[in-house]
Coordinates of C-alpha atoms in Angstrom, one line a residue:
Chain A
M1 CA 133.4 26.1 78.2
D2 CA 136.5 28.3 77.8
P3 CA 136.9 30.2 81.2
E4 CA 137.5 33.4 79.2
I5 CA 134.1 33.1 77.5
T6 CA 131.5 34.4 79.9
I7 CA 128.5 34.4 77.6
R8 CA 127.8 32.0 74.8
C9 CA 124.6 31.4 73.0
T10 CA 124.0 29.1 70.0
N11 CA 121.0 29.4 67.7
L12 CA 119.0 31.0 70.4
S13 CA 115.4 31.6 69.4
K14 CA 112.3 32.9 71.2
N15 CA 108.8 33.0 69.8
F16 CA 106.0 34.8 71.6
R17 CA 102.4 33.7 71.3
V18 CA 100.3 36.8 70.6
S19 CA 96.5 36.9 70.6
E20 CA 94.8 38.8 67.8
K21 CA 91.6 40.8 68.0
Q22 CA 89.7 42.7 65.3
A23 CA 88.8 46.3 66.1
G24 CA 85.4 47.2 67.3
L25 CA 82.5 45.5 69.2
A26 CA 82.1 42.7 66.7
G27 CA 85.8 42.0 67.0
S28 CA 85.6 41.9 70.8
L29 CA 82.6 39.5 70.7
S30 CA 84.2 37.2 68.1
S31 CA 87.5 37.1 70.1
F32 CA 85.5 36.4 73.3
F33 CA 84.2 33.2 71.8
K34 CA 87.2 32.3 69.6
R35 CA 90.5 33.8 70.1
T36 CA 93.1 33.5 67.5
Y37 CA 96.8 33.4 68.2
R38 CA 99.9 33.9 66.1
S39 CA 103.5 33.1 66.9
V40 CA 105.8 36.1 66.7
P41 CA 109.5 35.4 66.4
A42 CA 111.4 37.8 68.8
I43 CA 114.8 36.3 68.4
Q44 CA 115.9 34.0 65.6
S45 CA 118.9 31.7 65.6
F46 CA 121.1 34.1 67.6
S47 CA 124.6 33.0 68.2
F48 CA 127.0 35.1 70.1
E49 CA 130.0 35.0 72.5
A50 CA 131.3 37.5 75.0
Q51 CA 134.7 37.3 76.7
K52 CA 135.5 37.9 80.3
G53 CA 135.7 41.7 80.9
E54 CA 134.3 42.7 77.6
I55 CA 131.7 45.4 77.2
V56 CA 129.3 44.7 74.4
G57 CA 126.7 47.2 73.2
L58 CA 123.5 45.7 71.9
L59 CA 122.0 48.1 69.4
G60 CA 118.7 48.0 67.4
P61 CA 115.4 49.7 67.0
N62 CA 112.5 49.2 69.4
G63 CA 111.1 45.7 69.2
A64 CA 114.3 44.3 67.6
G65 CA 114.7 41.7 70.3
K66 CA 117.5 43.2 72.4
T67 CA 115.6 43.1 75.7
T68 CA 114.2 39.6 74.9
L69 CA 117.8 38.5 74.5
M70 CA 118.7 40.0 77.9
K71 CA 115.7 38.3 79.5
M72 CA 116.9 35.0 78.2
L73 CA 120.5 35.5 79.3
T74 CA 119.4 36.4 82.8
G75 CA 117.0 33.5 83.1
I76 CA 113.8 35.6 83.3
I77 CA 112.3 33.9 80.3
V78 CA 112.9 30.5 78.8
P79 CA 114.2 30.3 75.2
S80 CA 112.0 28.5 72.6
S81 CA 115.0 26.7 71.1
G82 CA 118.8 26.9 71.1
T83 CA 121.2 27.0 74.0
A84 CA 122.5 29.8 76.2
Q85 CA 125.4 29.6 78.7
V86 CA 126.4 32.3 81.1
L87 CA 129.4 31.6 83.3
G88 CA 128.9 28.0 82.5
F89 CA 125.3 27.9 83.7
S90 CA 122.1 27.6 81.7
P91 CA 120.2 30.8 82.7
S92 CA 116.7 29.3 82.4
E93 CA 117.6 26.8 85.2
R94 CA 118.0 29.8 87.4
K95 CA 120.4 28.1 89.8
R96 CA 121.3 30.1 92.8
A97 CA 125.0 30.0 92.1
F98 CA 124.3 31.6 88.8
R99 CA 122.0 34.3 90.2
R100 CA 124.6 35.2 92.8
Q101 CA 127.1 36.1 90.0
I102 CA 125.0 38.2 87.7
S103 CA 123.1 41.5 88.0
L104 CA 120.5 43.3 85.9
V105 CA 119.7 47.0 85.8
M106 CA 116.6 48.1 84.1
G107 CA 116.3 51.8 83.4
Q108 CA 112.6 51.6 82.9
K109 CA 111.9 49.5 86.0
S110 CA 112.9 50.1 89.6
Q111 CA 114.2 47.0 91.4
L112 CA 114.4 48.7 94.7
W113 CA 111.7 48.8 97.3
W114 CA 109.9 52.1 97.1
D115 CA 108.7 52.4 100.7
I116 CA 112.0 52.1 102.4
P117 CA 115.3 54.0 102.3
A118 CA 118.0 52.8 99.9
L119 CA 120.3 51.7 102.7
D120 CA 117.6 49.3 104.0
S121 CA 117.3 47.8 100.5
F122 CA 121.1 47.4 100.3
H123 CA 121.1 45.6 103.6
L124 CA 118.4 43.3 102.4
L125 CA 120.2 42.6 99.1
G126 CA 123.4 42.0 101.1
K127 CA 121.6 39.2 102.9
Y128 CA 120.2 37.8 99.7
Y129 CA 123.6 37.7 98.1
E130 CA 125.3 36.4 101.2
V131 CA 127.7 39.3 101.5
E132 CA 129.4 39.5 104.9
H133 CA 128.4 42.5 107.0
S134 CA 131.8 44.2 107.1
Q135 CA 132.3 43.6 103.3
L136 CA 128.8 45.0 102.6
H137 CA 129.5 48.1 104.6
H138 CA 132.8 48.6 102.8
R139 CA 131.1 48.1 99.4
I140 CA 128.3 50.6 100.3
Q141 CA 130.9 53.2 101.3
E142 CA 133.0 52.6 98.2
L143 CA 130.1 52.8 95.8
A144 CA 128.5 55.8 97.6
D145 CA 131.9 57.6 97.3
L146 CA 132.1 56.9 93.6
L147 CA 128.6 57.9 92.9
D148 CA 128.5 60.7 95.5
V149 CA 125.3 59.7 97.1
H150 CA 126.2 59.6 100.8
G151 CA 123.5 62.1 101.7
L152 CA 120.8 60.1 100.0
L153 CA 121.3 56.7 101.5
N154 CA 118.7 57.2 104.2
T155 CA 116.1 58.8 101.9
H156 CA 113.1 56.7 100.8
I157 CA 113.4 55.6 97.2
R158 CA 110.1 57.1 96.2
K159 CA 111.4 60.5 97.2
L160 CA 114.5 60.4 95.0
S161 CA 114.8 62.0 91.5
L162 CA 115.2 59.7 88.5
G163 CA 118.9 60.3 88.3
E164 CA 119.4 59.7 92.0
R165 CA 117.3 56.6 91.8
M166 CA 119.3 55.2 88.9
K167 CA 122.5 55.7 91.0
M168 CA 120.9 53.7 93.8
E169 CA 119.8 51.0 91.3
L170 CA 123.4 50.7 90.0
M171 CA 124.7 50.5 93.6
A172 CA 122.2 47.8 94.4
S173 CA 123.3 45.8 91.4
L174 CA 127.0 46.0 92.2
L175 CA 126.9 45.2 96.0
H176 CA 127.7 41.5 95.4
N177 CA 130.4 42.3 92.8
P178 CA 128.7 40.5 89.9
R179 CA 130.9 38.9 87.2
V180 CA 128.3 39.7 84.6
L181 CA 126.3 42.9 84.5
F182 CA 123.3 43.3 82.2
L183 CA 122.4 47.0 81.6
D184 CA 119.1 47.6 79.9
E185 CA 118.8 51.4 79.1
P186 CA 120.6 52.4 82.3
T187 CA 120.5 56.2 81.4
I188 CA 117.0 56.4 80.0
G189 CA 115.3 59.7 81.0
L190 CA 118.4 61.2 82.6
D191 CA 119.8 64.6 81.9
L192 CA 123.1 65.0 80.1
V193 CA 125.1 65.5 83.3
A194 CA 123.6 62.5 85.0
Q195 CA 124.1 60.4 81.9
R196 CA 127.8 61.4 81.8
N197 CA 128.2 60.7 85.5
I198 CA 126.8 57.2 85.2
R199 CA 128.9 56.4 82.1
E200 CA 132.0 57.5 83.9
F201 CA 131.2 55.5 86.9
L202 CA 130.5 52.4 84.9
K203 CA 133.7 52.8 82.9
F204 CA 135.7 53.2 86.1
Y205 CA 134.0 50.3 87.8
Q206 CA 134.5 47.9 84.9
E207 CA 138.2 48.8 84.6
Q208 CA 138.6 48.0 88.3
H209 CA 136.7 44.8 88.4
Q210 CA 136.9 43.4 84.8
T211 CA 133.1 42.8 84.8
T212 CA 131.6 41.5 81.6
I213 CA 128.9 44.0 80.6
L214 CA 126.1 43.6 78.1
L215 CA 124.5 47.0 77.4
T216 CA 121.4 48.1 75.5
S217 CA 120.8 51.8 75.1
H218 CA 119.1 54.1 72.7
Y219 CA 121.6 56.8 73.7
M220 CA 124.6 56.4 71.4
G221 CA 126.7 58.3 74.0
D222 CA 126.4 55.4 76.4
V223 CA 127.5 52.9 73.7
Q224 CA 130.3 55.1 72.5
A225 CA 131.6 55.8 76.0
L226 CA 131.4 52.2 77.2
A227 CA 131.3 49.5 74.5
E228 CA 134.2 48.0 72.8
R229 CA 132.1 45.9 70.6
I230 CA 128.7 46.3 68.9
V231 CA 126.1 43.8 68.1
L232 CA 123.3 45.1 65.9
V233 CA 120.0 43.3 66.2
L234 CA 117.3 43.8 63.5
D235 CA 114.1 41.8 63.5
G236 CA 115.5 39.4 66.0
E237 CA 118.5 38.6 63.9
K238 CA 122.2 39.5 64.5
R239 CA 123.2 41.7 61.6
F240 CA 126.4 43.2 62.8
D241 CA 129.0 42.0 65.3
D242 CA 132.3 43.7 65.4
S243 CA 134.4 46.4 67.2
I244 CA 133.0 49.8 67.6
E245 CA 135.8 51.1 65.4
H246 CA 134.5 48.9 62.5
F247 CA 131.0 50.1 63.2
E248 CA 132.0 53.7 63.1
S249 CA 133.8 53.2 59.9
F250 CA 131.0 51.2 58.3
F251 CA 130.7 54.0 55.8
G252 CA 134.5 54.3 55.8
G253 CA 134.7 55.8 52.4
E254 CA 132.5 58.7 53.5
K255 CA 132.8 62.0 55.3
Y256 CA 130.3 63.6 57.6
V257 CA 129.7 67.3 56.9
Q258 CA 127.7 69.7 58.9
L259 CA 126.6 72.8 57.0
E260 CA 125.3 76.1 58.2
L261 CA 123.7 78.4 55.5
E262 CA 123.2 82.2 55.7
A263 CA 119.6 81.9 54.4
A264 CA 117.1 79.1 53.8
V265 CA 117.7 77.2 50.5
D266 CA 115.6 74.8 48.4
T267 CA 115.7 71.6 50.3
E268 CA 114.3 69.7 47.3
D269 CA 117.4 70.4 45.2
P270 CA 118.7 67.1 43.8
L271 CA 122.2 67.8 45.2
W272 CA 121.1 67.3 48.7
K273 CA 119.6 63.9 47.8
R274 CA 122.9 62.7 46.4
Y275 CA 124.6 63.2 49.8
D276 CA 121.9 61.6 52.1
T277 CA 121.2 65.1 53.6
V278 CA 119.4 65.4 56.9
W279 CA 118.0 68.9 57.6
V280 CA 118.5 69.8 61.2
E281 CA 116.9 73.2 60.7
N282 CA 114.8 73.4 57.6
G283 CA 116.8 75.0 54.7
V284 CA 119.4 76.5 57.1
R285 CA 121.3 73.7 58.8
A286 CA 122.1 70.3 57.3
D287 CA 124.1 67.1 57.9
L288 CA 125.5 65.4 54.8
R289 CA 127.4 62.1 54.0
I290 CA 129.8 62.6 51.2
P291 CA 131.9 59.9 49.6
T292 CA 135.6 60.7 50.2
H293 CA 136.5 60.5 46.5
R294 CA 133.8 63.2 45.7
F295 CA 134.6 65.3 48.8
H296 CA 136.3 68.2 47.1
H297 CA 134.0 68.2 44.1
A298 CA 130.9 68.2 46.3
L299 CA 132.1 70.9 48.6
R300 CA 133.1 73.1 45.6
E301 CA 129.6 72.6 44.1
I302 CA 127.9 73.4 47.4
F303 CA 130.0 76.6 48.0
E304 CA 129.4 77.8 44.5
R305 CA 125.6 77.3 44.6
F306 CA 124.6 78.0 48.1
P307 CA 125.4 80.7 50.7
V308 CA 127.5 78.6 53.1
Q309 CA 128.1 80.4 56.4
N310 CA 130.0 77.7 58.2
F311 CA 130.9 74.0 57.8
T312 CA 132.6 71.3 59.8
T313 CA 133.6 67.8 58.8
E314 CA 134.3 64.8 60.9
K315 CA 134.1 61.0 61.1
L316 CA 130.5 59.8 60.8
P317 CA 129.0 59.6 64.4
I318 CA 127.8 56.2 65.5
E319 CA 124.3 57.6 65.8
R320 CA 124.3 58.5 62.1
V321 CA 125.7 55.1 61.1
L322 CA 123.0 53.4 63.1
T323 CA 120.2 55.6 61.6
S324 CA 121.5 55.0 58.1
L325 CA 121.6 51.3 58.7
L326 CA 118.2 51.2 60.2
E327 CA 116.8 53.2 57.3
N328 CA 118.5 51.0 54.8
P329 CA 119.3 47.5 56.1
R330 CA 120.3 46.4 52.6
L331 CA 123.6 48.1 53.3
L332 CA 124.3 45.4 55.8
E333 CA 123.6 42.7 53.2
Q334 CA 126.0 44.3 50.9
R335 CA 128.7 44.0 53.6
G336 CA 127.6 40.4 54.2
E337 CA 129.4 38.0 56.5
S338 CA 132.4 40.4 57.0
S339 CA 130.3 42.3 59.5
L340 CA 129.6 39.2 61.6
R341 CA 132.0 37.5 64.0
Chain B
M1 CA 128.6 15.9 101.2
I2 CA 127.9 19.0 103.3
F3 CA 130.0 19.2 106.4
P4 CA 128.4 20.3 109.7
S5 CA 130.2 23.7 109.7
S6 CA 129.2 24.4 106.1
L7 CA 125.6 23.3 106.9
S8 CA 125.4 25.7 109.9
R9 CA 126.9 28.5 107.7
L10 CA 124.3 27.8 105.0
L11 CA 121.5 27.7 107.6
S12 CA 122.7 30.9 109.1
Y13 CA 122.7 32.7 105.7
E14 CA 119.2 31.3 105.0
L15 CA 117.9 32.4 108.3
K16 CA 119.3 35.9 107.8
K17 CA 117.5 36.1 104.4
W18 CA 114.2 35.2 106.0
M19 CA 114.6 37.5 108.9
A20 CA 115.6 40.4 106.6
T21 CA 112.5 39.8 104.5
I22 CA 110.2 39.7 107.5
S23 CA 111.8 42.8 108.8
L24 CA 111.3 44.5 105.4
S25 CA 107.7 43.6 105.4
I26 CA 107.2 45.2 108.8
T27 CA 109.1 48.3 107.9
Q28 CA 107.1 48.7 104.7
R29 CA 103.8 48.6 106.7
L30 CA 105.1 51.1 109.2
A31 CA 106.1 53.5 106.4
Y32 CA 102.6 54.8 106.0
K33 CA 101.4 55.9 109.5
V34 CA 97.8 56.7 108.6
N35 CA 97.4 53.3 106.9
F36 CA 98.9 51.6 109.9
F37 CA 96.5 53.2 112.3
L38 CA 93.5 52.4 110.0
L39 CA 94.7 48.8 110.1
F40 CA 94.2 48.9 113.9
L41 CA 91.0 50.9 114.0
G42 CA 89.2 49.8 110.8
P43 CA 88.2 46.3 111.8
M44 CA 87.0 47.4 115.3
L45 CA 84.9 50.2 113.8
V46 CA 83.4 47.7 111.3
F47 CA 82.6 45.3 114.1
F48 CA 80.8 47.7 116.3
L49 CA 79.0 49.6 113.5
V50 CA 77.9 46.5 111.5
Q51 CA 78.2 43.1 113.2
Y52 CA 77.3 44.2 116.7
N53 CA 74.4 46.3 115.7
L54 CA 73.1 43.8 113.2
W55 CA 73.0 40.9 115.6
H56 CA 71.8 43.1 118.5
S57 CA 68.8 44.2 116.3
L58 CA 68.0 40.7 115.2
F59 CA 67.8 39.5 118.7
L60 CA 65.7 42.5 119.7
F61 CA 63.3 41.6 116.8
R62 CA 63.1 38.0 118.1
E63 CA 62.7 39.3 121.6
G64 CA 65.9 37.6 122.8
A65 CA 65.0 34.1 121.5
P66 CA 68.1 32.1 120.6
I67 CA 69.1 31.7 116.9
G68 CA 70.6 28.4 115.9
G69 CA 71.2 27.6 119.6
Y70 CA 73.1 30.8 120.2
T71 CA 71.9 33.4 122.7
R72 CA 72.5 37.1 122.0
D73 CA 75.7 37.2 124.1
E74 CA 77.0 34.0 122.6
M75 CA 76.3 35.2 119.1
I76 CA 78.0 38.6 119.7
A77 CA 81.0 36.7 121.3
Y78 CA 81.1 34.5 118.2
Q79 CA 81.2 37.5 115.9
G80 CA 83.9 39.0 118.1
W81 CA 86.1 35.9 117.6
V82 CA 85.3 36.0 113.9
L83 CA 86.9 39.5 113.9
V84 CA 90.0 38.2 115.8
T85 CA 90.3 35.2 113.6
A86 CA 90.0 37.3 110.4
L87 CA 92.8 39.5 111.7
L88 CA 95.0 36.5 112.2
T89 CA 94.1 34.7 109.0
Q90 CA 92.9 37.0 106.3
G91 CA 95.4 39.9 106.3
F92 CA 97.2 38.8 103.1
H93 CA 95.8 39.6 99.7
S94 CA 97.1 38.5 96.3
R95 CA 96.4 41.8 94.7
D96 CA 100.0 42.9 94.7
L97 CA 101.3 39.5 93.7
A98 CA 99.0 39.4 90.6
Q99 CA 100.0 43.0 89.7
D100 CA 103.7 42.0 90.0
I101 CA 103.1 39.3 87.5
R102 CA 100.9 41.3 85.1
L103 CA 103.2 44.2 85.0
G104 CA 106.4 42.1 84.8
R105 CA 107.7 43.2 88.2
I106 CA 108.5 39.7 89.2
S107 CA 111.6 39.9 87.0
S108 CA 113.7 41.3 89.8
Y109 CA 112.7 38.4 92.1
L110 CA 113.7 35.9 89.4
I111 CA 117.2 37.3 89.5
Y112 CA 117.8 37.6 93.2
P113 CA 119.1 34.5 94.8
F114 CA 116.0 34.3 97.1
D115 CA 113.0 32.8 95.3
F116 CA 109.8 34.6 94.5
W117 CA 107.7 32.3 96.8
Q118 CA 110.3 32.7 99.6
Y119 CA 110.0 36.5 99.3
H120 CA 106.2 36.4 99.4
L121 CA 106.1 33.9 102.3
G122 CA 108.6 36.1 104.2
T123 CA 106.4 39.2 103.5
F124 CA 103.4 37.3 104.8
L125 CA 105.2 36.3 108.0
G126 CA 106.1 39.9 108.6
L127 CA 102.5 40.9 108.1
Q128 CA 101.4 38.2 110.5
C129 CA 103.6 39.8 113.2
I130 CA 101.7 43.0 112.8
Q131 CA 98.4 41.3 112.6
L132 CA 99.2 39.4 115.8
C133 CA 99.7 42.8 117.6
I134 CA 96.4 44.1 116.1
A135 CA 94.6 40.9 117.1
T136 CA 95.9 41.2 120.7
T137 CA 94.6 44.8 120.9
A138 CA 91.3 43.7 119.5
V139 CA 91.0 40.9 122.1
A140 CA 91.7 43.4 124.9
A141 CA 89.3 45.9 123.5
L142 CA 86.5 43.3 123.1
F143 CA 87.1 42.0 126.6
F144 CA 87.0 45.5 128.2
T145 CA 83.8 46.4 126.3
G146 CA 82.2 43.2 127.5
V147 CA 81.8 41.4 124.2
F148 CA 84.1 38.6 125.6
Q149 CA 82.8 37.9 129.0
E150 CA 85.5 35.5 129.9
L151 CA 89.0 34.6 128.5
S152 CA 90.7 31.3 129.0
A153 CA 94.5 31.2 128.5
T154 CA 94.3 27.6 127.1
H155 CA 91.5 28.4 124.6
L156 CA 93.3 31.6 123.7
F157 CA 96.6 29.7 123.0
L158 CA 94.9 26.9 121.1
G159 CA 92.7 29.4 119.1
V160 CA 95.7 31.5 118.1
S161 CA 97.6 28.4 117.1
V162 CA 94.8 27.1 114.9
A163 CA 94.1 30.6 113.5
L164 CA 97.8 31.0 112.5
C165 CA 97.7 27.7 110.7
A166 CA 94.5 28.8 109.0
G167 CA 96.3 32.0 108.1
L168 CA 99.0 30.0 106.3
L169 CA 96.2 28.1 104.4
W170 CA 94.6 31.5 103.5
Y171 CA 98.0 32.8 102.3
L172 CA 98.6 29.7 100.1
I173 CA 95.1 30.1 98.6
Q174 CA 95.7 33.8 97.9
Y175 CA 99.2 33.0 96.4
A176 CA 97.7 30.4 94.1
L177 CA 94.9 32.8 93.1
G178 CA 97.5 35.5 92.4
L179 CA 99.4 33.2 90.1
F180 CA 96.4 33.1 87.8
A181 CA 97.7 36.5 86.6
F182 CA 100.0 34.5 84.3
W183 CA 96.9 33.6 82.2
I184 CA 94.2 36.2 83.0
E185 CA 94.6 40.0 82.9
Q186 CA 92.3 40.7 85.9
T187 CA 92.4 38.4 88.8
W188 CA 90.1 40.5 91.0
T189 CA 87.0 38.6 89.8
L190 CA 88.5 35.4 91.1
R191 CA 89.4 37.0 94.4
V192 CA 85.9 38.5 94.9
L193 CA 84.3 35.1 94.0
F194 CA 86.6 33.3 96.4
A195 CA 86.0 35.9 99.2
L196 CA 82.2 35.6 98.7
I197 CA 82.2 31.8 98.9
A198 CA 84.7 31.8 101.7
S199 CA 82.7 34.3 103.8
F200 CA 79.5 32.3 103.3
C201 CA 81.0 28.8 103.8
S202 CA 83.6 29.6 106.4
G203 CA 81.2 30.7 109.1
A204 CA 82.4 34.3 108.9
I205 CA 78.9 35.8 108.4
F206 CA 76.9 33.3 110.6
P207 CA 77.8 30.2 112.5
L208 CA 77.7 27.0 110.4
E209 CA 75.0 25.6 112.8
L210 CA 72.6 27.9 111.0
L211 CA 73.0 25.9 107.8
P212 CA 70.8 22.9 107.1
E213 CA 72.4 19.6 108.3
W214 CA 73.1 18.3 104.7
A215 CA 74.7 21.6 103.7
R216 CA 76.8 21.8 106.8
E217 CA 78.1 18.3 106.2
I218 CA 79.2 19.2 102.6
V219 CA 80.8 22.5 103.7
L220 CA 82.8 20.7 106.4
L221 CA 84.4 18.6 103.7
S222 CA 85.8 21.7 102.1
P223 CA 88.7 23.8 103.4
F224 CA 86.5 26.9 104.1
P225 CA 85.3 26.1 107.7
Y226 CA 89.0 25.8 108.8
L227 CA 89.5 29.4 107.8
T228 CA 87.0 30.9 110.3
Y229 CA 84.5 28.5 112.0
V230 CA 87.1 26.0 113.4
P231 CA 89.4 28.7 114.9
V232 CA 86.4 30.6 116.3
K233 CA 85.0 27.5 117.9
T234 CA 88.5 26.7 119.3
F235 CA 88.7 30.2 120.9
L236 CA 85.2 29.6 122.4
G237 CA 86.4 26.2 123.8
A238 CA 83.5 24.4 122.1
E239 CA 83.5 20.7 121.1
L240 CA 83.9 20.2 117.4
D241 CA 82.5 17.3 115.4
L242 CA 84.8 17.4 112.3
P243 CA 85.6 14.7 109.7
L244 CA 89.3 15.2 110.4
P245 CA 91.0 16.8 113.4
A246 CA 91.7 20.5 112.7
P247 CA 95.6 20.2 112.6
V248 CA 95.3 17.2 110.2
A249 CA 92.8 18.9 107.9
L250 CA 94.7 22.2 107.9
T251 CA 97.9 20.3 107.0
F252 CA 96.1 18.3 104.3
W253 CA 94.5 21.4 102.6
S254 CA 97.7 23.4 102.9
I255 CA 99.7 20.7 101.1
V256 CA 97.0 20.4 98.4
V257 CA 96.9 24.2 97.8
W258 CA 100.7 24.4 97.9
G259 CA 100.9 21.7 95.3
C260 CA 98.4 23.5 93.1
G261 CA 100.5 26.7 93.5
K262 CA 103.7 25.0 92.5
L263 CA 102.0 23.6 89.4
L264 CA 100.6 27.0 88.5
W265 CA 104.0 28.6 89.0
N266 CA 105.9 26.1 86.9
R267 CA 103.3 26.3 84.1
G268 CA 103.1 30.1 84.3
M269 CA 106.8 30.6 84.2
R270 CA 107.0 28.8 80.9
M271 CA 104.8 31.5 79.4
Y272 CA 106.0 34.5 81.3
T273 CA 107.1 37.2 79.0
A274 CA 108.3 39.9 81.5
A275 CA 106.1 42.4 79.7
G276 CA 106.9 46.0 80.1
M277 CA 110.6 45.5 80.8

């Protein structure tokens, strides 16, 4: 395997066996005696490569298969078919040499021990990852400086706020200086300031250490701030794989306009439908997507017919691109192979 | 080939991992002070309120006549050693382990370069250190209250050794039971069933001499007597007529249960979905 390629998976698939039960007492009784199962494909023929030091954002709606992919790449679950290689190891073999070089942060699940202070957890993890005592001490100081958590190191994890705990989770995951970092919703539930702090920290850390990062997040701010490349997963399949710039300009021939109106207008007017309008405040504030070639014409028509108080125009935000693609996946088919690496 | 220096470095790292896990387990139990003191006081209170009173009343009812060859004082001493043995053998429960599997919490341990079974075994060893302290306190308390009328250092040493080996067997059984969480949502029914059978067949409720001869012979072929009856009899310094010497039987049953646990783990991991992550 090319040393520059850190992650490679070829035709990776995972099917889950799910039991089915009809509703009600009769359903319960029938399933008690005869349970029926069906196979649900979570990931289908997924091929993908990530280079050393690359930050890849995995996007997709809930249940698309992003976390399943993470689980397979970290060796937590075994693929149904296909191959995965991370740092030259097959993750499902869970060799110690492999586990020593990766890390996983799960925003929805604490990996630290609740009943003890963070510092105790770090010392334990230092032993597990065979980090020399002096080196571990140095790493703890360095990371605590960066995350500004010196005062919290001796506090029990259960007594920390969500944001503080996430910082500790990140610290724990980086103590052994992993070569690959898997981040599953690392800023979930955090306030805006905490989200920004964690993003800045990750960006700085990655630049310093050239860690390969695979990130899933429903907060587009995370993806925009960190990822260089985006992989869109829909129904277990890879549907887009290219740079974030290409993703942002997916609707390249369009402009994004935010309108503010003096008074509520008729939101059912056919004009709004033409420009994929999303009403932020019913009848008063709207976001529109206008084709560039119709831009002047459309704006003139809007200004003539509606009491516009204010308007701004900018490049389509990544969040809006994603929403539009999720609502209308056919747009991806129209782009075809050109959106896949 | 591993050179001696690399080997010693490797062993030193491994030892540090185990020691750190044992230390974590102790720290976790000391984190909740009230729970910790209840661990000390609970078993003693149960003994004096239930076991002592029950057998005392039974002997009063029988006007002091022996039961199954045991006099009142011998039976109370037997029950006292059952308490000490239980402290040394049955402290670990698979409840947390099963919950970890069911709620997908084992994912973290699958990523750390210290295996899931190693972590749990380390936790168990840490727990045993605490249980050893509690058992020592219990022996002292039962001696000073006259439940144990004499203490022999040899019997005490042999009894603790057998009880600690029985503790390992108990742990392995609990570990295997916990692994059933890969297949069934609630493992508590299995645990309750096992606890009921174990308390009846291990000699924890009454000495096995009280069973009919045929039943006693069958029970002695199972691992249950080695969990309570055999350690208690060793503490008492009694002669034992067993199909296999206690260390051999305990080793045999531990290997069998460990093998079952390994099989369950390998099969369970193939269908583990890390739900909730």
